[in-house]
Short mmCIF file of N, CA and C in Angstrom, two decimals:
data_model
loop_
_atom_site.label_atom_id
_atom_site.label_comp_id
_atom_site.label_asym_id
_atom_site.label_seq_id
_atom_site.Cartn_x
_atom_site.Cartn_y
_atom_site.Cartn_z
N MET A 9 13.46 -18.81 -2.20
CA MET A 9 11.87 -18.47 -2.38
C MET A 9 11.97 -18.09 -3.92
N ALA A 10 12.88 -19.47 -4.77
CA ALA A 10 13.24 -20.03 -6.01
C ALA A 10 11.86 -19.82 -6.65
N ASN A 11 11.14 -20.72 -5.89
CA ASN A 11 8.94 -21.53 -6.00
C ASN A 11 8.63 -21.06 -5.89
N ASP A 12 8.19 -20.33 -4.60
CA ASP A 12 7.52 -19.65 -5.07
C ASP A 12 6.06 -18.25 -5.18
N ILE A 13 5.60 -18.24 -5.22
CA ILE A 13 4.21 -17.58 -7.00
C ILE A 13 4.21 -16.05 -6.42
N ILE A 14 4.83 -15.65 -7.20
CA ILE A 14 4.12 -13.99 -7.12
C ILE A 14 3.42 -13.77 -8.15
N THR A 15 2.11 -12.70 -6.91
CA THR A 15 1.51 -12.87 -7.54
C THR A 15 1.02 -10.72 -7.62
N CYS A 16 0.20 -9.93 -8.65
CA CYS A 16 -0.20 -8.84 -8.13
C CYS A 16 -1.43 -9.10 -7.87
N VAL A 17 -2.88 -7.76 -7.13
CA VAL A 17 -3.76 -8.17 -7.06
C VAL A 17 -4.50 -7.24 -7.29
N VAL A 18 -5.45 -6.70 -7.99
CA VAL A 18 -6.11 -5.40 -7.63
C VAL A 18 -7.40 -4.83 -6.85
N GLY A 19 -7.53 -4.81 -5.80
CA GLY A 19 -9.36 -4.11 -5.40
C GLY A 19 -9.76 -3.56 -4.30
N ASN A 20 -10.40 -3.71 -3.57
CA ASN A 20 -10.61 -2.38 -2.87
C ASN A 20 -10.58 -3.88 -1.20
N LEU A 21 -9.88 -2.99 0.07
CA LEU A 21 -10.04 -2.64 1.55
C LEU A 21 -11.66 -3.32 2.03
N THR A 22 -11.39 -4.61 2.51
CA THR A 22 -12.47 -4.51 2.66
C THR A 22 -12.83 -4.47 4.40
N ALA A 23 -11.97 -3.70 5.29
CA ALA A 23 -12.29 -3.06 6.76
C ALA A 23 -10.29 -3.05 6.85
N ASP A 24 -10.32 -2.17 7.86
CA ASP A 24 -9.35 -1.09 8.02
C ASP A 24 -8.28 -2.12 8.77
N PRO A 25 -6.79 -1.97 7.93
CA PRO A 25 -5.93 -2.82 8.09
C PRO A 25 -5.99 -2.49 10.09
N GLU A 26 -5.54 -4.80 10.37
CA GLU A 26 -5.23 -4.51 11.76
C GLU A 26 -3.83 -5.03 11.87
N ILE A 27 -3.08 -3.91 13.07
CA ILE A 27 -2.19 -3.86 13.48
C ILE A 27 -1.46 -4.91 15.13
N ARG A 28 -0.64 -6.19 15.05
CA ARG A 28 -0.66 -7.11 15.78
C ARG A 28 1.03 -6.98 16.38
N THR A 29 1.10 -6.92 18.03
CA THR A 29 2.64 -7.49 17.88
C THR A 29 2.43 -9.17 18.50
N ILE A 30 2.93 -10.06 18.09
CA ILE A 30 3.39 -11.70 17.78
C ILE A 30 4.49 -12.00 19.26
N PRO A 31 4.02 -12.90 19.85
CA PRO A 31 4.78 -13.27 21.25
C PRO A 31 6.20 -12.73 20.86
N SER A 32 7.00 -13.05 19.91
CA SER A 32 8.30 -13.06 19.74
C SER A 32 8.90 -11.60 19.09
N GLY A 33 8.00 -10.62 19.46
CA GLY A 33 8.05 -9.25 19.13
C GLY A 33 8.19 -8.94 17.50
N GLY A 34 7.20 -9.55 16.94
CA GLY A 34 7.42 -9.02 15.41
C GLY A 34 6.18 -8.38 15.18
N THR A 35 5.71 -7.62 14.49
CA THR A 35 4.95 -6.49 13.92
C THR A 35 4.82 -7.19 12.91
N VAL A 36 2.58 -7.80 12.35
CA VAL A 36 2.07 -7.87 11.47
C VAL A 36 0.61 -6.98 11.47
N ALA A 37 0.60 -6.55 10.34
CA ALA A 37 -0.64 -6.75 9.76
C ALA A 37 -1.31 -7.12 9.05
N ASN A 38 -2.72 -7.26 9.05
CA ASN A 38 -3.45 -8.30 8.19
C ASN A 38 -4.90 -7.71 7.89
N PHE A 39 -4.81 -8.15 6.51
CA PHE A 39 -6.46 -6.99 6.32
C PHE A 39 -7.04 -7.72 5.07
N THR A 40 -8.31 -8.11 4.13
CA THR A 40 -8.69 -8.58 3.39
C THR A 40 -8.69 -8.02 2.24
N ILE A 41 -8.58 -8.27 0.85
CA ILE A 41 -8.59 -7.74 -0.28
C ILE A 41 -9.74 -8.15 -1.23
N ALA A 42 -11.09 -7.60 -1.91
CA ALA A 42 -12.01 -7.85 -2.20
C ALA A 42 -11.43 -7.81 -3.79
N VAL A 43 -12.26 -9.04 -4.96
CA VAL A 43 -12.11 -8.25 -5.89
C VAL A 43 -12.93 -9.07 -6.68
N THR A 44 -13.60 -7.69 -7.55
CA THR A 44 -14.48 -8.44 -8.20
C THR A 44 -13.90 -8.62 -9.92
N PRO A 45 -13.99 -9.36 -10.90
CA PRO A 45 -14.18 -9.08 -12.40
C PRO A 45 -14.92 -8.63 -12.61
N SER A 46 -15.10 -7.73 -13.88
CA SER A 46 -15.95 -7.33 -14.65
C SER A 46 -15.68 -7.95 -15.83
N ARG A 47 -16.71 -8.57 -16.35
CA ARG A 47 -16.87 -8.61 -17.96
C ARG A 47 -17.69 -7.94 -18.69
N TYR A 48 -17.31 -7.44 -20.41
CA TYR A 48 -18.10 -6.80 -20.75
C TYR A 48 -19.24 -7.75 -21.43
N ASP A 49 -20.47 -7.49 -21.72
CA ASP A 49 -21.19 -8.48 -22.22
C ASP A 49 -21.72 -7.73 -23.29
N SER A 50 -21.73 -7.93 -24.54
CA SER A 50 -21.57 -7.78 -26.05
C SER A 50 -23.03 -8.06 -25.96
N ARG A 51 -24.22 -8.92 -25.75
CA ARG A 51 -25.60 -9.21 -26.55
C ARG A 51 -25.54 -8.43 -25.16
N SER A 52 -25.76 -8.01 -23.57
CA SER A 52 -26.51 -6.37 -23.90
C SER A 52 -25.99 -5.13 -23.15
N GLY A 53 -25.08 -5.23 -23.80
CA GLY A 53 -24.13 -3.84 -24.06
C GLY A 53 -24.33 -3.54 -22.81
N GLN A 54 -23.52 -3.99 -22.03
CA GLN A 54 -23.17 -4.16 -20.28
C GLN A 54 -22.26 -4.73 -19.82
N TRP A 55 -21.54 -3.95 -18.95
CA TRP A 55 -20.52 -4.75 -18.40
C TRP A 55 -21.10 -5.95 -16.90
N GLN A 56 -20.82 -6.68 -16.85
CA GLN A 56 -21.45 -8.00 -15.48
C GLN A 56 -20.14 -7.84 -14.60
N ASP A 57 -20.55 -8.12 -13.03
CA ASP A 57 -19.84 -7.93 -12.13
C ASP A 57 -19.48 -9.85 -12.29
N GLY A 58 -18.47 -10.19 -12.07
CA GLY A 58 -18.49 -11.69 -11.97
C GLY A 58 -18.29 -12.11 -10.11
N GLU A 59 -17.82 -13.47 -9.55
CA GLU A 59 -18.46 -13.96 -7.58
C GLU A 59 -17.08 -12.88 -7.14
N THR A 60 -17.39 -12.55 -6.14
CA THR A 60 -16.00 -12.05 -5.72
C THR A 60 -16.00 -12.47 -4.95
N THR A 61 -13.82 -12.43 -5.40
CA THR A 61 -13.58 -13.60 -4.19
C THR A 61 -12.50 -12.20 -2.60
N PHE A 62 -12.52 -13.09 -1.79
CA PHE A 62 -11.00 -12.33 -0.62
C PHE A 62 -10.73 -12.89 -0.41
N LEU A 63 -9.64 -12.22 -0.40
CA LEU A 63 -7.81 -12.56 -0.19
C LEU A 63 -7.61 -11.94 1.04
N ARG A 64 -7.38 -13.15 1.85
CA ARG A 64 -6.43 -12.70 2.67
C ARG A 64 -4.92 -11.87 2.70
N CYS A 65 -4.63 -10.91 3.31
CA CYS A 65 -2.63 -10.80 3.45
C CYS A 65 -2.75 -10.16 4.14
N SER A 66 -1.52 -10.50 4.94
CA SER A 66 -0.59 -9.92 5.73
C SER A 66 1.10 -8.56 5.30
N ALA A 67 1.41 -8.39 6.34
CA ALA A 67 2.91 -7.41 5.69
C ALA A 67 3.26 -7.34 7.27
N TRP A 68 4.59 -7.22 7.20
CA TRP A 68 5.26 -7.43 8.33
C TRP A 68 6.20 -6.56 8.01
N ASP A 69 6.63 -5.64 9.68
CA ASP A 69 7.59 -4.76 9.43
C ASP A 69 8.83 -4.99 9.68
N GLY A 70 9.61 -5.18 9.07
CA GLY A 70 11.29 -6.07 9.16
C GLY A 70 12.58 -5.28 9.62
N ALA A 71 13.48 -4.87 9.96
CA ALA A 71 14.55 -4.54 10.98
C ALA A 71 14.25 -3.21 10.24
N LYS A 72 14.66 -3.09 8.33
CA LYS A 72 14.64 -2.04 7.86
C LYS A 72 13.74 -1.71 7.53
N ARG A 73 12.08 -2.54 7.33
CA ARG A 73 10.80 -1.93 6.62
C ARG A 73 9.49 -2.11 7.18
N MET A 74 8.82 -0.93 7.50
CA MET A 74 8.08 -0.52 8.02
C MET A 74 6.87 -1.04 7.39
N MET A 75 6.57 -1.78 7.05
CA MET A 75 5.64 -2.25 5.46
C MET A 75 4.44 -2.15 6.74
N ALA A 76 3.72 -3.07 7.44
CA ALA A 76 2.62 -3.32 8.75
C ALA A 76 2.50 -1.88 9.21
N THR A 77 3.58 -1.08 9.60
CA THR A 77 3.34 0.12 10.37
C THR A 77 2.72 1.32 9.04
N ASN A 78 3.64 1.06 7.99
CA ASN A 78 2.59 2.40 7.02
C ASN A 78 1.74 1.31 6.42
N ILE A 79 1.58 0.46 6.10
CA ILE A 79 -0.31 -0.03 6.24
C ILE A 79 -1.16 0.74 6.75
N VAL A 80 -0.90 0.18 8.23
CA VAL A 80 -1.89 0.94 8.87
C VAL A 80 -2.05 2.29 9.31
N GLN A 81 -0.47 3.40 8.93
CA GLN A 81 -1.20 4.58 8.87
C GLN A 81 -1.70 5.55 7.68
N SER A 82 -2.01 5.10 6.47
CA SER A 82 -2.22 5.27 5.30
C SER A 82 -2.87 4.81 4.48
N LEU A 83 -2.93 2.91 4.86
CA LEU A 83 -4.82 2.63 3.66
C LEU A 83 -5.81 2.41 5.06
N ALA A 84 -7.13 2.33 4.70
CA ALA A 84 -8.37 2.12 4.93
C ALA A 84 -9.48 1.98 3.91
N LYS A 85 -10.05 1.07 5.09
CA LYS A 85 -11.32 0.01 4.84
C LYS A 85 -12.02 0.65 3.34
N GLY A 86 -12.06 0.27 1.74
CA GLY A 86 -13.06 0.62 0.90
C GLY A 86 -12.14 1.69 0.40
N GLN A 87 -10.77 1.52 -0.04
CA GLN A 87 -9.85 1.95 -0.54
C GLN A 87 -9.17 0.88 -1.93
N ARG A 88 -8.87 1.28 -2.64
CA ARG A 88 -8.97 0.49 -3.99
C ARG A 88 -7.30 0.53 -3.91
N VAL A 89 -6.53 -1.04 -3.91
CA VAL A 89 -5.32 -0.79 -4.10
C VAL A 89 -4.71 -1.69 -4.53
N VAL A 90 -3.41 -1.75 -5.11
CA VAL A 90 -2.68 -3.11 -5.98
C VAL A 90 -1.62 -3.02 -4.52
N ALA A 91 -1.82 -4.29 -4.76
CA ALA A 91 -1.11 -5.81 -3.74
C ALA A 91 -0.21 -6.59 -4.42
N GLN A 92 0.74 -5.76 -3.71
CA GLN A 92 2.00 -7.11 -4.97
C GLN A 92 3.07 -8.30 -3.47
N GLY A 93 2.71 -9.87 -4.12
CA GLY A 93 3.11 -10.44 -3.02
C GLY A 93 3.21 -11.84 -3.33
N TYR A 94 3.97 -13.07 -1.83
CA TYR A 94 3.74 -14.73 -1.94
C TYR A 94 2.78 -15.32 -1.72
N LEU A 95 2.06 -15.58 -2.67
CA LEU A 95 0.77 -16.63 -2.71
C LEU A 95 1.38 -17.94 -1.70
N ASN A 96 0.94 -17.73 -0.58
CA ASN A 96 0.70 -19.03 0.53
C ASN A 96 0.04 -19.83 0.94
N GLN A 97 -0.19 -21.47 1.21
CA GLN A 97 -0.75 -22.04 1.07
C GLN A 97 -0.74 -22.39 2.79
N HIS A 98 -2.14 -22.88 3.39
CA HIS A 98 -1.83 -23.42 4.75
C HIS A 98 -2.95 -24.33 4.67
N ASP A 99 -3.02 -25.67 4.71
CA ASP A 99 -3.42 -26.69 5.53
C ASP A 99 -4.03 -26.44 6.93
N TYR A 100 -5.44 -27.30 7.18
CA TYR A 100 -6.29 -27.31 8.77
C TYR A 100 -6.82 -27.93 8.86
N THR A 101 -7.45 -27.86 10.10
CA THR A 101 -8.78 -29.32 10.47
C THR A 101 -9.79 -28.29 10.87
N GLY A 102 -11.08 -27.84 9.93
CA GLY A 102 -11.87 -27.00 10.83
C GLY A 102 -12.19 -27.49 11.92
N ASN A 103 -13.19 -26.79 13.15
CA ASN A 103 -13.95 -27.09 13.56
C ASN A 103 -14.59 -28.52 14.13
N ASP A 104 -15.01 -29.00 12.59
CA ASP A 104 -16.34 -29.99 12.67
C ASP A 104 -14.99 -31.29 11.90
N GLY A 105 -13.56 -31.21 11.50
CA GLY A 105 -12.75 -32.33 11.89
C GLY A 105 -12.58 -32.28 10.47
N SER A 106 -14.02 -31.76 9.09
CA SER A 106 -13.07 -31.55 7.79
C SER A 106 -11.59 -30.68 7.54
N PRO A 107 -11.11 -31.05 6.54
CA PRO A 107 -9.75 -30.48 6.34
C PRO A 107 -10.22 -29.26 5.71
N ARG A 108 -9.20 -28.70 5.72
CA ARG A 108 -9.48 -27.29 5.13
C ARG A 108 -8.08 -26.40 4.88
N THR A 109 -8.38 -25.72 3.66
CA THR A 109 -7.39 -24.86 2.78
C THR A 109 -7.36 -24.25 2.85
N SER A 110 -7.22 -22.66 3.36
CA SER A 110 -6.79 -21.24 3.28
C SER A 110 -5.81 -21.23 2.11
N ILE A 111 -5.95 -20.15 1.25
CA ILE A 111 -4.97 -19.03 0.50
C ILE A 111 -5.06 -17.89 1.48
N GLU A 112 -3.07 -17.22 1.45
CA GLU A 112 -3.28 -15.67 2.04
C GLU A 112 -1.93 -15.31 1.10
N LEU A 113 -1.84 -13.61 0.42
CA LEU A 113 -1.22 -13.02 -0.30
C LEU A 113 -0.46 -12.83 1.07
N ARG A 114 1.24 -12.69 0.92
CA ARG A 114 2.14 -11.88 1.97
C ARG A 114 3.07 -10.82 1.35
N VAL A 115 1.82 -9.92 1.75
CA VAL A 115 2.40 -8.36 1.04
C VAL A 115 4.26 -8.40 0.85
N ILE A 116 4.40 -7.66 -0.32
CA ILE A 116 5.84 -7.83 -0.04
C ILE A 116 6.11 -6.02 -0.66
N ALA A 117 5.44 -5.58 -1.40
CA ALA A 117 4.34 -4.45 -1.78
C ALA A 117 2.87 -3.91 -1.66
N ILE A 118 3.09 -3.01 -1.52
CA ILE A 118 1.03 -1.95 -1.83
C ILE A 118 0.66 -0.77 -2.00
N GLY A 119 0.47 -0.40 -2.53
CA GLY A 119 0.21 1.28 -2.80
C GLY A 119 -1.28 1.82 -3.36
N PRO A 120 -1.57 2.68 -2.94
CA PRO A 120 -3.13 2.88 -3.85
C PRO A 120 -3.43 2.49 -5.32
N ASP A 121 -4.56 2.46 -5.65
CA ASP A 121 -4.82 2.26 -7.31
C ASP A 121 -5.47 3.76 -7.34
N LEU A 122 -4.37 4.88 -8.27
CA LEU A 122 -4.72 5.25 -8.47
C LEU A 122 -5.38 6.17 -9.76
N SER A 123 -6.14 5.58 -10.08
CA SER A 123 -6.49 5.10 -11.66
C SER A 123 -7.74 5.91 -10.96
N THR A 124 -8.47 5.56 -9.72
CA THR A 124 -9.63 6.21 -9.19
C THR A 124 -9.49 7.04 -7.68
N GLN A 125 -8.10 7.34 -7.95
CA GLN A 125 -7.68 8.43 -6.99
C GLN A 125 -6.54 8.93 -6.83
N ILE A 126 -5.95 10.09 -5.49
CA ILE A 126 -4.40 10.70 -5.39
C ILE A 126 -3.83 10.01 -3.79
N ALA A 127 -2.99 10.25 -4.39
CA ALA A 127 -1.97 9.94 -2.87
C ALA A 127 -1.06 11.06 -2.95
N VAL A 128 -1.30 11.29 -1.25
CA VAL A 128 0.49 11.87 -1.15
C VAL A 128 1.15 11.22 -0.51
N CYS A 129 2.76 11.14 -0.97
CA CYS A 129 2.95 10.32 -0.13
C CYS A 129 4.02 10.94 0.43
N GLU A 130 4.50 10.44 1.22
CA GLU A 130 6.32 11.02 1.97
C GLU A 130 6.80 9.52 2.65
N ARG A 131 8.25 10.67 2.39
CA ARG A 131 9.41 9.38 3.19
C ARG A 131 9.29 8.96 5.02
N ASN A 132 9.31 8.09 5.41
CA ASN A 132 9.45 7.65 6.68
C ASN A 132 10.55 8.27 7.21
N PRO A 133 11.01 8.94 8.15
CA PRO A 133 11.85 9.43 8.56
C PRO A 133 12.81 8.31 9.43
N LYS A 134 13.70 8.33 8.65
CA LYS A 134 16.05 7.23 8.80
C LYS A 134 15.46 7.55 10.50
N PRO A 135 16.09 6.07 11.09
CA PRO A 135 16.64 7.07 12.04
C PRO A 135 17.72 7.26 12.25
N GLN A 136 17.81 8.06 13.32
CA GLN A 136 19.31 9.31 13.99
C GLN A 136 20.45 8.88 13.93
N GLN A 137 21.68 8.51 13.24
CA GLN A 137 22.36 7.29 13.96
C GLN A 137 23.46 8.71 14.51
N GLN A 138 23.50 9.58 14.46
CA GLN A 138 24.19 10.74 14.70
C GLN A 138 23.98 11.92 14.66
N PRO A 139 24.40 12.74 16.13
CA PRO A 139 24.12 14.19 16.75
C PRO A 139 23.51 14.91 14.91
N GLN A 140 22.39 15.79 15.08
CA GLN A 140 21.60 16.37 14.33
C GLN A 140 22.93 17.01 13.62
N GLU A 141 23.46 18.09 14.05
CA GLU A 141 24.43 18.89 14.16
C GLU A 141 26.29 18.07 13.26
N ALA A 142 26.43 17.29 13.48
CA ALA A 142 27.39 16.85 13.45
C ALA A 142 26.94 15.67 11.33
N GLN A 143 26.19 15.73 11.06
CA GLN A 143 25.28 15.52 9.92
C GLN A 143 26.04 16.29 9.10
N PRO A 144 26.65 15.38 7.68
CA PRO A 144 27.45 16.39 6.66
C PRO A 144 26.20 17.14 6.08
N ALA A 145 27.07 18.67 5.46
CA ALA A 145 26.04 19.50 4.67
C ALA A 145 25.83 18.77 3.57
N GLY A 146 25.08 18.68 2.58
CA GLY A 146 24.42 18.76 1.11
C GLY A 146 23.52 18.24 1.12
N TYR A 147 23.80 17.16 0.33
CA TYR A 147 22.16 15.85 -0.68
C TYR A 147 21.92 15.81 0.58
N GLN A 148 21.40 15.75 1.02
CA GLN A 148 20.30 14.45 2.22
C GLN A 148 18.77 13.86 2.30
N GLY A 149 18.98 13.53 0.16
CA GLY A 149 18.22 12.08 0.28
C GLY A 149 17.35 12.14 -0.18
N GLY A 150 16.75 11.98 -0.71
CA GLY A 150 15.09 11.59 -1.70
C GLY A 150 14.71 13.13 -2.03
N PHE A 151 13.70 13.03 -2.35
CA PHE A 151 12.39 13.98 -2.72
C PHE A 151 13.01 15.63 -1.96
N ALA A 152 12.94 14.92 -0.56
CA ALA A 152 12.05 15.80 1.18
C ALA A 152 13.02 16.45 1.15
N GLY A 153 14.44 15.48 1.41
CA GLY A 153 15.70 16.48 1.30
C GLY A 153 15.92 17.76 0.31
N ALA A 154 15.44 17.05 -0.70
CA ALA A 154 15.28 18.30 -1.66
C ALA A 154 14.25 19.71 -1.36
N ALA A 155 13.33 19.26 -1.26
CA ALA A 155 12.49 20.52 -0.70
C ALA A 155 13.06 21.15 0.40
N ARG A 156 13.52 20.27 1.15
CA ARG A 156 13.44 21.40 2.82
C ARG A 156 14.51 22.32 2.10
N ASN A 157 15.18 22.14 1.34
CA ASN A 157 16.58 23.36 1.00
C ASN A 157 15.70 24.20 0.32
N ARG A 158 15.37 24.41 -0.72
CA ARG A 158 14.90 24.92 -1.17
C ARG A 158 14.56 26.48 -0.42
N GLN A 159 14.72 27.66 -1.38
CA GLN A 159 14.48 29.20 -0.86
C GLN A 159 12.58 28.88 -0.93
N SER A 160 12.32 29.54 0.03
CA SER A 160 11.11 29.73 0.77
C SER A 160 10.39 30.82 -0.16
N ASP A 161 11.01 31.88 -0.92
CA ASP A 161 10.48 33.16 -1.26
C ASP A 161 10.69 32.65 -3.26
N SER A 162 10.95 31.47 -3.56
CA SER A 162 11.07 31.36 -5.37
C SER A 162 9.69 31.65 -5.85
N GLN A 163 9.81 32.37 -6.75
CA GLN A 163 9.19 32.28 -8.20
C GLN A 163 8.99 31.37 -8.58
N GLU A 164 9.27 30.48 -8.26
CA GLU A 164 8.77 28.68 -9.33
C GLU A 164 7.76 28.68 -8.79
N PRO A 165 6.39 28.17 -9.46
CA PRO A 165 5.24 27.36 -8.57
C PRO A 165 5.50 25.90 -7.94
N TRP A 166 6.33 25.25 -8.77
CA TRP A 166 6.60 23.68 -7.62
C TRP A 166 7.66 24.14 -7.40
N ALA A 167 7.90 25.11 -6.43
CA ALA A 167 8.99 25.60 -4.89
C ALA A 167 7.72 25.16 -3.58
N SER A 168 6.52 25.50 -3.98
CA SER A 168 5.54 25.00 -3.46
C SER A 168 5.07 23.27 -3.38
N PRO A 169 4.25 22.53 -1.68
CA PRO A 169 3.49 21.53 -2.37
C PRO A 169 2.02 21.84 -3.18
N ALA A 170 2.08 21.08 -3.35
CA ALA A 170 0.71 21.41 -4.24
C ALA A 170 -0.91 21.05 -3.45
N THR A 171 -1.18 21.87 -4.09
CA THR A 171 -2.64 21.55 -3.32
C THR A 171 -3.40 21.63 -4.13
N TYR A 172 -4.59 20.88 -3.75
CA TYR A 172 -6.06 19.73 -4.70
C TYR A 172 -6.88 20.50 -3.95
N GLY A 173 -8.12 20.31 -5.18
CA GLY A 173 -9.76 21.39 -5.00
C GLY A 173 -9.52 22.58 -5.53
N ALA A 174 -8.72 22.88 -6.29
CA ALA A 174 -8.75 24.65 -6.15
C ALA A 174 -10.37 24.96 -6.62
N SER A 175 -11.06 26.08 -6.96
CA SER A 175 -12.27 26.42 -7.44
C SER A 175 -12.28 25.94 -8.90
N ASP A 176 -11.57 26.60 -9.54
CA ASP A 176 -11.53 26.72 -11.26
C ASP A 176 -10.34 25.31 -11.71
N GLY A 177 -10.31 24.87 -10.82
CA GLY A 177 -9.53 23.35 -11.24
C GLY A 177 -8.32 23.91 -11.92
N GLU A 178 -7.02 24.66 -11.83
CA GLU A 178 -6.28 25.67 -12.18
C GLU A 178 -5.13 26.16 -11.36
N PRO A 179 -3.86 25.01 -11.65
CA PRO A 179 -2.85 25.87 -10.73
C PRO A 179 -2.53 26.70 -10.79
N GLU A 180 -2.32 28.15 -9.46
CA GLU A 180 -2.25 29.28 -9.27
C GLU A 180 -0.48 29.48 -10.16
N PHE A 181 0.01 30.70 -10.66
CA PHE A 181 0.62 30.77 -11.15
C PHE A 181 1.43 32.02 -11.02
#
């Protein structure tokens, strides 16, 4: 992959991502990201939208990563996302016999654009390799493990999950 084109795209999902399983058993999520550039026109004093580009995207589940499944469970139509991946060009013959070209983004990382929205993230559970009672005590890995091991009667305000939309906008301490 030394000469692959890696790019980052910021745009909105045009529809809910669709997931499917191919005959070989692989799982893929397909979706489209719409990117509309805006430029400030100093003569009119307003922002002007350019032409929208629609970029088809695919993301795959792997042996250790559940990218396609996570996308379908986490993202929805209209959501603004930041996606990074490899650009792939596909040449084919159209129904009318003319040569055609399409470009697709093979996504390797994606998430919500936090400039206009919030996100609450959680880790996927790791597959259990040994019975629960046989697991060693101590560090369980990641933030979620630390949260499970906290005392529930803690007086620290950060010891409980954050809540959004409080009536006065301020956290309670």
